[in-house]
Amino acid sequence: MKKICFILLGLSQLMLASCRKEFEVVDSVPVVFQLVFPESFKEGAVPEKVNIQLKNNVTGEVRQLVSDVEGKLALNLIPGTYSLAASRSYTAAESEELIGHAQESFVNASIAPLLVETSTRAVSVPLKVSQAGSLVIREYYYSGVPSVYFYDLFLEIYNNSNETVYLDSMYMGNTKAGSTSAHGFLSKTDSVYLAQVWMIPGSGKDHALAPGESFIISMNAINHRDDPKGNPNSPVNLGKGISNFETYWPYTNRDTDNPDVPNLFHAYASTTAGFDWLPGSNGGGIVIFEGKDFAKWPVAREPNATGNTQYKSVPVGVIIDGVDCVPNANVAADKKRLPISVDAGMTTTGAIYSGKSVRRKVKQVIGGQTIFQDTNNSSLDFEINNTPSPRKWN
């Protein structure tokens, strides 16, 4: 019997050996990231202490890192696909020293997708520069509420400066809605491509916005909680006294028009189908900009797209502020709708029909005026607001 046991043991060992899988060990590779300032910066300046976020697109692991005194970041990485975002702000004094402008400024960079292969040893990270603006998007509510109601969208614009700003002929527009496919315009970094554009009417000084004040643009300027045309699940009242303007859609005569709230002028439409302005509950890019040369700017089809939809091209140099919104935090950076010089990151409400908005974080309060954080990186500047709150930030 003992002999039989030995034979069985030997067979079992042989079976285990034959079933064992051989796994290939993947070694990490040393990679050096070199951050590079734009040519407009002082010669010899080094982008040290720049915040870097590196995400492994396969595992979802996110690492928060900082460049060294040489503007470098050295890491050992497993080959794969990553996303990189970098940003740093500079005070007015630092900006004057670096670029000759005594105004708070920011550098940002984004690389997505970033492919790390076994042969990868060095990656150049070119930084873009931008400056703080007087007007900022303070809050954007786009997610809608359960029962598929999304007509209570609003955008709040805030005067973050210490001077009065006139809003006459200021433009607002949105990109195509967020989706799961890569954005065909991603490589077009000199322009923003908009599906719909609206303009604030006025003769020049009809609409003044004092420091520390805001104005509201609504899809439908009604009390969505109580109005029969609204939805009791809605968290917002956008009626008279709250909304400054609304986006009335006259093409199908199905949109609600509040006669007590003035309408924006519809300046461009990639399509006039549908029955309302529908930028999308999945998010998308939204911008405010100066448009004195609006009629001269061309339209373009999205590269690699199958349709013939035309988008209005708006140079990044006229953009006052922008925010790139996506459906959830798992969306990769190749889905971005705005160039990194406009918004180096992305923000989200976490889910569609959540009844939540995204709002800008408070930076400080000076002389009773709230100053909001503005680094041109919505991943850093914005937070989820569980209850949308037009004109309520204290």
Short mmCIF file of C-alpha atoms in Angstrom, two decimals:
data_model
loop_
_atom_site.label_atom_id
_atom_site.label_comp_id
_atom_site.label_asym_id
_atom_site.label_seq_id
_atom_site.Cartn_x
_atom_site.Cartn_y
_atom_site.Cartn_z
CA MET A 1 0.00 0.00 0.00
CA LYS A 2 2.84 2.36 0.80
CA LYS A 3 4.23 1.87 -2.70
CA ILE A 4 0.88 2.79 -4.29
CA CYS A 5 0.74 6.00 -2.20
CA PHE A 6 4.15 7.04 -3.52
CA ILE A 7 2.98 6.47 -7.08
CA LEU A 8 -0.17 8.55 -6.55
CA LEU A 9 1.86 11.35 -5.01
CA GLY A 10 4.17 11.38 -7.96
CA LEU A 11 1.25 11.56 -10.38
CA SER A 12 -0.29 14.45 -8.50
CA GLN A 13 2.97 16.38 -8.58
CA LEU A 14 3.23 15.75 -12.31
CA MET A 15 -0.35 17.01 -12.87
CA LEU A 16 0.30 20.16 -10.85
CA ALA A 17 3.44 20.84 -12.80
CA SER A 18 1.64 20.41 -16.11
CA CYS A 19 -1.20 22.79 -15.08
CA ARG A 20 1.01 25.53 -13.70
CA LYS A 21 0.93 28.70 -15.85
CA GLU A 22 4.09 30.57 -16.50
CA PHE A 23 3.54 34.31 -15.89
CA GLU A 24 5.84 36.78 -17.56
CA VAL A 25 7.37 39.20 -15.09
CA VAL A 26 7.06 42.77 -16.34
CA ASP A 27 9.87 44.98 -15.12
CA SER A 28 9.44 48.70 -14.51
CA VAL A 29 11.41 51.17 -16.59
CA PRO A 30 13.09 54.38 -15.37
CA VAL A 31 11.40 57.40 -16.94
CA VAL A 32 12.39 61.07 -16.54
CA PHE A 33 9.76 63.73 -17.18
CA GLN A 34 11.23 67.11 -18.13
CA LEU A 35 8.87 70.08 -17.71
CA VAL A 36 9.48 72.91 -20.17
CA PHE A 37 8.39 76.56 -19.80
CA PRO A 38 6.92 78.41 -22.81
CA GLU A 39 9.33 80.57 -24.83
CA SER A 40 7.76 83.72 -23.34
CA PHE A 41 9.33 82.93 -19.96
CA LYS A 42 12.61 84.43 -18.81
CA GLU A 43 15.62 82.62 -20.21
CA GLY A 44 17.03 80.15 -17.73
CA ALA A 45 13.83 79.92 -15.65
CA VAL A 46 13.13 76.42 -14.35
CA PRO A 47 9.63 74.95 -13.71
CA GLU A 48 10.35 73.61 -10.23
CA LYS A 49 7.72 72.70 -7.63
CA VAL A 50 5.08 72.11 -10.31
CA ASN A 51 2.30 69.78 -9.12
CA ILE A 52 1.97 66.67 -11.27
CA GLN A 53 -0.84 64.13 -11.26
CA LEU A 54 -0.06 60.79 -12.91
CA LYS A 55 -2.85 58.28 -13.42
CA ASN A 56 -2.45 54.67 -14.54
CA ASN A 57 -5.34 54.28 -16.99
CA VAL A 58 -5.45 50.50 -16.48
CA THR A 59 -5.35 50.19 -12.68
CA GLY A 60 -6.84 53.61 -11.90
CA GLU A 61 -3.99 54.38 -9.48
CA VAL A 62 -3.38 58.14 -9.11
CA ARG A 63 -0.12 59.59 -7.81
CA GLN A 64 0.41 63.20 -6.73
CA LEU A 65 3.98 64.34 -7.40
CA VAL A 66 6.14 67.49 -7.64
CA SER A 67 8.92 68.46 -10.07
CA ASP A 68 12.41 68.96 -8.64
CA VAL A 69 14.76 71.98 -8.77
CA GLU A 70 15.65 71.11 -12.37
CA GLY A 71 12.02 70.86 -13.46
CA LYS A 72 12.28 67.08 -13.64
CA LEU A 73 10.43 64.10 -12.23
CA ALA A 74 12.14 60.70 -12.19
CA LEU A 75 10.03 57.55 -11.74
CA ASN A 76 10.09 53.82 -12.28
CA LEU A 77 6.94 52.90 -14.21
CA ILE A 78 5.38 49.68 -15.41
CA PRO A 79 4.85 49.93 -19.19
CA GLY A 80 1.28 50.87 -20.00
CA THR A 81 -1.06 53.79 -20.68
CA TYR A 82 -1.13 56.79 -18.35
CA SER A 83 -2.60 60.30 -18.12
CA LEU A 84 -0.50 63.21 -16.90
CA ALA A 85 -1.62 66.64 -15.72
CA ALA A 86 0.65 69.37 -14.36
CA SER A 87 -0.12 72.79 -12.89
CA ARG A 88 1.28 75.59 -10.77
CA SER A 89 0.20 79.15 -9.95
CA TYR A 90 2.46 82.20 -9.67
CA THR A 91 1.79 85.40 -7.76
CA ALA A 92 1.74 88.76 -9.52
CA ALA A 93 5.30 89.43 -8.32
CA GLU A 94 6.54 86.03 -9.49
CA SER A 95 4.79 86.49 -12.84
CA GLU A 96 6.44 89.86 -13.36
CA GLU A 97 9.82 88.23 -12.78
CA LEU A 98 9.08 85.26 -15.07
CA ILE A 99 7.08 86.76 -17.94
CA GLY A 100 7.07 90.52 -17.36
CA HIS A 101 3.36 90.81 -16.43
CA ALA A 102 2.44 91.77 -12.87
CA GLN A 103 -0.70 89.61 -12.81
CA GLU A 104 -1.35 86.25 -11.22
CA SER A 105 -0.65 83.52 -13.78
CA PHE A 106 -0.64 79.75 -14.13
CA VAL A 107 1.16 77.05 -16.06
CA ASN A 108 -0.60 73.85 -17.03
CA ALA A 109 0.11 70.73 -19.06
CA SER A 110 -1.79 67.62 -20.02
CA ILE A 111 -0.68 64.47 -21.85
CA ALA A 112 -3.34 61.85 -22.55
CA PRO A 113 -2.93 59.16 -23.45
CA LEU A 114 0.70 58.83 -22.34
CA LEU A 115 2.14 55.53 -23.59
CA VAL A 116 5.05 54.19 -21.56
CA GLU A 117 6.91 51.40 -23.35
CA THR A 118 9.94 49.33 -22.38
CA SER A 119 12.06 51.67 -24.51
CA THR A 120 10.68 54.89 -22.96
CA ARG A 121 13.30 56.79 -21.00
CA ALA A 122 12.42 60.49 -21.32
CA VAL A 123 9.19 62.45 -21.76
CA SER A 124 9.05 66.19 -22.50
CA VAL A 125 6.14 68.01 -20.84
CA PRO A 126 5.56 71.43 -22.50
CA LEU A 127 3.74 73.85 -20.22
CA LYS A 128 1.13 76.40 -21.31
CA VAL A 129 0.72 79.75 -19.58
CA SER A 130 -2.49 81.64 -18.81
CA GLN A 131 -3.50 84.53 -16.56
CA ALA A 132 -6.28 85.03 -14.06
CA GLY A 133 -9.35 86.71 -15.52
CA SER A 134 -11.85 89.15 -14.09
CA LEU A 135 -14.91 87.04 -14.91
CA VAL A 136 -15.08 83.40 -13.84
CA ILE A 137 -17.65 80.64 -14.14
CA ARG A 138 -18.65 80.25 -10.50
CA GLU A 139 -21.21 77.47 -10.78
CA TYR A 140 -22.52 75.22 -13.53
CA TYR A 141 -25.55 72.99 -13.02
CA TYR A 142 -26.01 70.57 -15.91
CA SER A 143 -26.71 67.11 -14.44
CA GLY A 144 -30.53 67.31 -14.21
CA VAL A 145 -32.69 65.27 -11.84
CA PRO A 146 -34.36 61.83 -11.85
CA SER A 147 -37.25 61.29 -14.27
CA VAL A 148 -34.90 62.63 -16.97
CA TYR A 149 -35.52 66.33 -16.33
CA PHE A 150 -32.70 68.63 -17.45
CA TYR A 151 -34.40 71.93 -18.26
CA ASP A 152 -33.29 73.53 -14.98
CA LEU A 153 -29.70 74.05 -16.17
CA PHE A 154 -28.00 77.30 -15.20
CA LEU A 155 -24.62 78.97 -15.52
CA GLU A 156 -23.43 81.56 -13.02
CA ILE A 157 -20.77 84.12 -13.99
CA TYR A 158 -18.98 86.02 -11.20
CA ASN A 159 -16.88 89.21 -11.21
CA ASN A 160 -13.73 88.07 -9.41
CA SER A 161 -11.96 91.42 -9.87
CA ASN A 162 -12.06 94.80 -8.13
CA GLU A 163 -13.46 96.68 -11.13
CA THR A 164 -16.89 96.88 -12.75
CA VAL A 165 -17.22 94.78 -15.91
CA TYR A 166 -19.76 95.40 -18.70
CA LEU A 167 -21.34 92.28 -20.11
CA ASP A 168 -22.76 93.74 -23.34
CA SER A 169 -21.84 91.59 -26.37
CA MET A 170 -20.15 88.93 -24.26
CA TYR A 171 -20.56 85.45 -25.74
CA MET A 172 -21.22 82.08 -24.11
CA GLY A 173 -20.98 78.73 -25.86
CA ASN A 174 -20.75 74.98 -25.39
CA THR A 175 -18.84 72.21 -27.12
CA LYS A 176 -20.42 68.92 -28.13
CA ALA A 177 -21.69 66.96 -25.15
CA GLY A 178 -19.49 64.58 -23.23
CA SER A 179 -19.20 61.07 -24.64
CA THR A 180 -17.19 57.88 -24.39
CA SER A 181 -15.24 58.53 -27.59
CA ALA A 182 -12.03 60.52 -27.92
CA HIS A 183 -12.54 64.12 -29.00
CA GLY A 184 -11.49 64.71 -32.60
CA PHE A 185 -10.47 68.31 -31.89
CA LEU A 186 -8.15 67.31 -29.02
CA SER A 187 -5.00 68.15 -30.97
CA LYS A 188 -6.36 71.55 -32.10
CA THR A 189 -4.95 73.56 -29.20
CA ASP A 190 -5.32 77.03 -30.69
CA SER A 191 -9.14 77.07 -30.80
CA VAL A 192 -12.27 75.90 -29.04
CA TYR A 193 -14.97 74.30 -31.20
CA LEU A 194 -18.52 75.14 -30.17
CA ALA A 195 -21.83 73.52 -31.05
CA GLN A 196 -24.00 76.41 -29.81
CA VAL A 197 -23.16 80.06 -29.13
CA TRP A 198 -25.22 82.77 -27.40
CA MET A 199 -24.58 86.49 -26.91
CA ILE A 200 -25.67 88.98 -24.27
CA PRO A 201 -27.40 91.87 -26.09
CA GLY A 202 -26.66 95.49 -25.27
CA SER A 203 -25.34 98.78 -26.60
CA GLY A 204 -22.09 98.78 -24.61
CA LYS A 205 -22.92 99.74 -21.03
CA ASP A 206 -26.40 98.32 -20.47
CA HIS A 207 -25.32 95.41 -18.26
CA ALA A 208 -22.81 96.34 -15.57
CA LEU A 209 -21.48 93.74 -13.15
CA ALA A 210 -19.87 95.18 -10.02
CA PRO A 211 -16.99 93.47 -8.17
CA GLY A 212 -18.24 90.55 -6.11
CA GLU A 213 -21.52 90.26 -8.02
CA SER A 214 -22.76 87.55 -10.37
CA PHE A 215 -25.37 86.98 -13.05
CA ILE A 216 -27.34 83.88 -14.01
CA ILE A 217 -27.99 82.42 -17.46
CA SER A 218 -30.76 79.80 -17.40
CA MET A 219 -32.00 77.32 -19.94
CA ASN A 220 -35.56 78.04 -18.74
CA ALA A 221 -36.05 80.96 -16.35
CA ILE A 222 -38.87 79.58 -14.20
CA ASN A 223 -39.27 78.30 -10.65
CA HIS A 224 -38.61 74.68 -11.55
CA ARG A 225 -39.71 73.41 -8.14
CA ASP A 226 -43.20 74.92 -8.26
CA ASP A 227 -44.06 75.82 -11.85
CA PRO A 228 -46.46 73.40 -13.61
CA LYS A 229 -43.95 73.24 -16.49
CA GLY A 230 -41.16 72.39 -14.06
CA ASN A 231 -40.40 69.32 -11.98
CA PRO A 232 -40.84 68.95 -8.20
CA ASN A 233 -37.54 67.05 -8.05
CA SER A 234 -35.65 70.11 -9.27
CA PRO A 235 -33.47 71.85 -6.65
CA VAL A 236 -33.64 75.36 -8.16
CA ASN A 237 -35.80 78.41 -8.58
CA LEU A 238 -34.58 80.28 -11.67
CA GLY A 239 -37.51 82.64 -12.13
CA LYS A 240 -37.79 86.41 -12.02
CA GLY A 241 -35.29 87.99 -9.64
CA ILE A 242 -32.88 85.05 -9.99
CA SER A 243 -32.15 84.69 -13.72
CA ASN A 244 -30.68 87.63 -15.63
CA PHE A 245 -31.06 85.95 -19.05
CA GLU A 246 -32.49 82.80 -20.53
CA THR A 247 -31.74 80.84 -23.69
CA TYR A 248 -35.02 80.85 -25.59
CA TRP A 249 -35.18 78.34 -28.49
CA PRO A 250 -37.64 79.73 -31.07
CA TYR A 251 -37.17 77.19 -33.85
CA THR A 252 -39.88 74.70 -32.89
CA ASN A 253 -42.10 76.89 -30.66
CA ARG A 254 -41.90 74.30 -27.90
CA ASP A 255 -39.58 76.13 -25.51
CA THR A 256 -40.85 77.97 -22.43
CA ASP A 257 -40.29 81.73 -22.69
CA ASN A 258 -40.52 83.79 -19.50
CA PRO A 259 -41.46 87.34 -20.63
CA ASP A 260 -40.06 88.74 -17.37
CA VAL A 261 -36.52 87.57 -18.16
CA PRO A 262 -34.67 88.83 -21.27
CA ASN A 263 -33.43 86.35 -23.87
CA LEU A 264 -29.90 85.89 -25.09
CA PHE A 265 -29.24 86.31 -28.80
CA HIS A 266 -28.58 82.95 -30.48
CA ALA A 267 -25.38 83.60 -32.44
CA TYR A 268 -24.54 80.14 -33.82
CA ALA A 269 -26.18 76.73 -34.04
CA SER A 270 -24.61 73.51 -35.28
CA THR A 271 -28.24 72.35 -35.46
CA THR A 272 -31.65 73.86 -34.71
CA ALA A 273 -33.30 70.49 -34.20
CA GLY A 274 -34.84 69.65 -30.85
CA PHE A 275 -36.97 71.89 -28.69
CA ASP A 276 -34.47 73.60 -26.35
CA TRP A 277 -30.81 74.45 -25.86
CA LEU A 278 -29.42 71.05 -24.87
CA PRO A 279 -25.71 71.13 -23.97
CA GLY A 280 -26.04 67.68 -22.39
CA SER A 281 -26.51 66.22 -18.91
CA ASN A 282 -23.26 64.30 -19.48
CA GLY A 283 -21.40 67.58 -19.40
CA GLY A 284 -19.11 69.13 -21.98
CA GLY A 285 -16.97 72.22 -22.32
CA ILE A 286 -18.53 75.61 -21.68
CA VAL A 287 -16.81 78.97 -22.21
CA ILE A 288 -17.38 82.71 -22.04
CA PHE A 289 -15.49 84.90 -24.50
CA GLU A 290 -15.13 88.21 -26.33
CA GLY A 291 -16.43 88.00 -29.88
CA LYS A 292 -15.97 91.26 -31.80
CA ASP A 293 -14.61 89.22 -34.75
CA PHE A 294 -17.12 86.42 -34.33
CA ALA A 295 -18.42 86.61 -37.92
CA LYS A 296 -14.89 86.12 -39.31
CA TRP A 297 -14.13 82.88 -37.49
CA PRO A 298 -14.56 79.70 -39.55
CA VAL A 299 -16.55 76.55 -38.87
CA ALA A 300 -15.13 73.03 -39.06
CA ARG A 301 -16.13 69.37 -39.01
CA GLU A 302 -14.76 67.25 -36.20
CA PRO A 303 -11.80 65.22 -37.50
CA ASN A 304 -12.52 61.49 -37.87
CA ALA A 305 -16.23 62.02 -37.17
CA THR A 306 -18.80 60.33 -39.40
CA GLY A 307 -21.35 63.16 -39.42
CA ASN A 308 -21.31 66.53 -41.16
CA THR A 309 -21.95 68.69 -38.09
CA GLN A 310 -20.11 72.01 -38.23
CA TYR A 311 -18.60 73.60 -35.11
CA LYS A 312 -17.75 77.27 -34.65
CA SER A 313 -14.01 77.83 -34.18
CA VAL A 314 -13.19 80.34 -31.41
CA PRO A 315 -9.52 81.32 -30.82
CA VAL A 316 -8.30 80.54 -27.31
CA GLY A 317 -6.91 84.09 -27.07
CA VAL A 318 -10.42 85.56 -26.70
CA ILE A 319 -11.61 83.06 -24.09
CA ILE A 320 -12.36 84.74 -20.76
CA ASP A 321 -13.01 81.55 -18.82
CA GLY A 322 -13.97 77.94 -19.42
CA VAL A 323 -14.73 74.72 -17.59
CA ASP A 324 -14.58 71.17 -18.94
CA CYS A 325 -17.29 68.95 -17.43
CA VAL A 326 -17.56 65.18 -17.78
CA PRO A 327 -20.10 62.55 -16.62
CA ASN A 328 -17.91 60.98 -13.92
CA ALA A 329 -14.38 60.80 -12.54
CA ASN A 330 -13.47 57.74 -14.62
CA VAL A 331 -13.45 59.66 -17.93
CA ALA A 332 -9.95 59.75 -19.40
CA ALA A 333 -8.29 62.96 -20.53
CA ASP A 334 -8.55 62.08 -24.23
CA LYS A 335 -12.28 62.90 -23.89
CA LYS A 336 -11.51 66.55 -23.04
CA ARG A 337 -13.42 69.15 -25.02
CA LEU A 338 -11.32 72.21 -24.09
CA PRO A 339 -7.59 72.82 -24.72
CA ILE A 340 -5.42 72.78 -21.59
CA SER A 341 -4.69 76.51 -21.97
CA VAL A 342 -8.41 77.08 -21.27
CA ASP A 343 -8.89 74.32 -18.69
CA ALA A 344 -6.02 72.02 -17.82
CA GLY A 345 -8.30 69.57 -16.02
CA MET A 346 -11.86 68.29 -15.90
CA THR A 347 -14.59 68.37 -13.29
CA THR A 348 -17.77 66.37 -12.72
CA THR A 349 -20.94 66.09 -10.67
CA GLY A 350 -20.25 62.37 -10.34
CA ALA A 351 -23.32 61.11 -12.20
CA ILE A 352 -26.08 62.29 -14.51
CA TYR A 353 -29.53 63.14 -13.09
CA SER A 354 -27.91 63.60 -9.68
CA GLY A 355 -29.38 67.05 -9.02
CA LYS A 356 -25.84 68.26 -8.24
CA SER A 357 -23.72 71.05 -9.72
CA VAL A 358 -20.04 71.92 -9.87
CA ARG A 359 -18.95 75.13 -8.17
CA ARG A 360 -15.72 77.02 -7.83
CA LYS A 361 -13.86 76.84 -4.51
CA VAL A 362 -13.47 79.95 -2.36
CA LYS A 363 -9.88 81.18 -2.25
CA GLN A 364 -10.19 84.03 0.25
CA VAL A 365 -12.32 86.97 1.36
CA ILE A 366 -10.85 90.46 0.96
CA GLY A 367 -12.68 93.48 2.32
CA GLY A 368 -15.93 91.53 2.38
CA GLN A 369 -15.58 90.37 -1.24
CA THR A 370 -15.28 86.66 -1.93
CA ILE A 371 -12.42 85.75 -4.26
CA PHE A 372 -12.75 82.39 -5.98
CA GLN A 373 -9.89 80.07 -6.87
CA ASP A 374 -8.88 80.38 -10.51
CA THR A 375 -5.87 78.37 -11.69
CA ASN A 376 -7.46 77.44 -15.04
CA ASN A 377 -7.56 73.84 -13.86
CA SER A 378 -11.08 72.71 -12.99
CA SER A 379 -9.78 69.52 -11.36
CA LEU A 380 -8.34 71.80 -8.67
CA ASP A 381 -10.68 74.79 -8.78
CA PHE A 382 -14.08 73.10 -8.65
CA GLU A 383 -15.98 70.91 -6.22
CA ILE A 384 -19.31 69.09 -6.26
CA ASN A 385 -22.22 71.07 -4.84
CA ASN A 386 -24.92 68.69 -3.58
CA THR A 387 -27.58 71.41 -3.74
CA PRO A 388 -27.16 73.89 -6.63
CA SER A 389 -27.15 77.40 -5.17
CA PRO A 390 -27.32 80.33 -7.59
CA ARG A 391 -25.91 83.49 -5.98
CA LYS A 392 -25.23 81.74 -2.67
CA TRP A 393 -21.58 81.19 -1.87
CA ASN A 394 -21.05 82.40 1.68
#
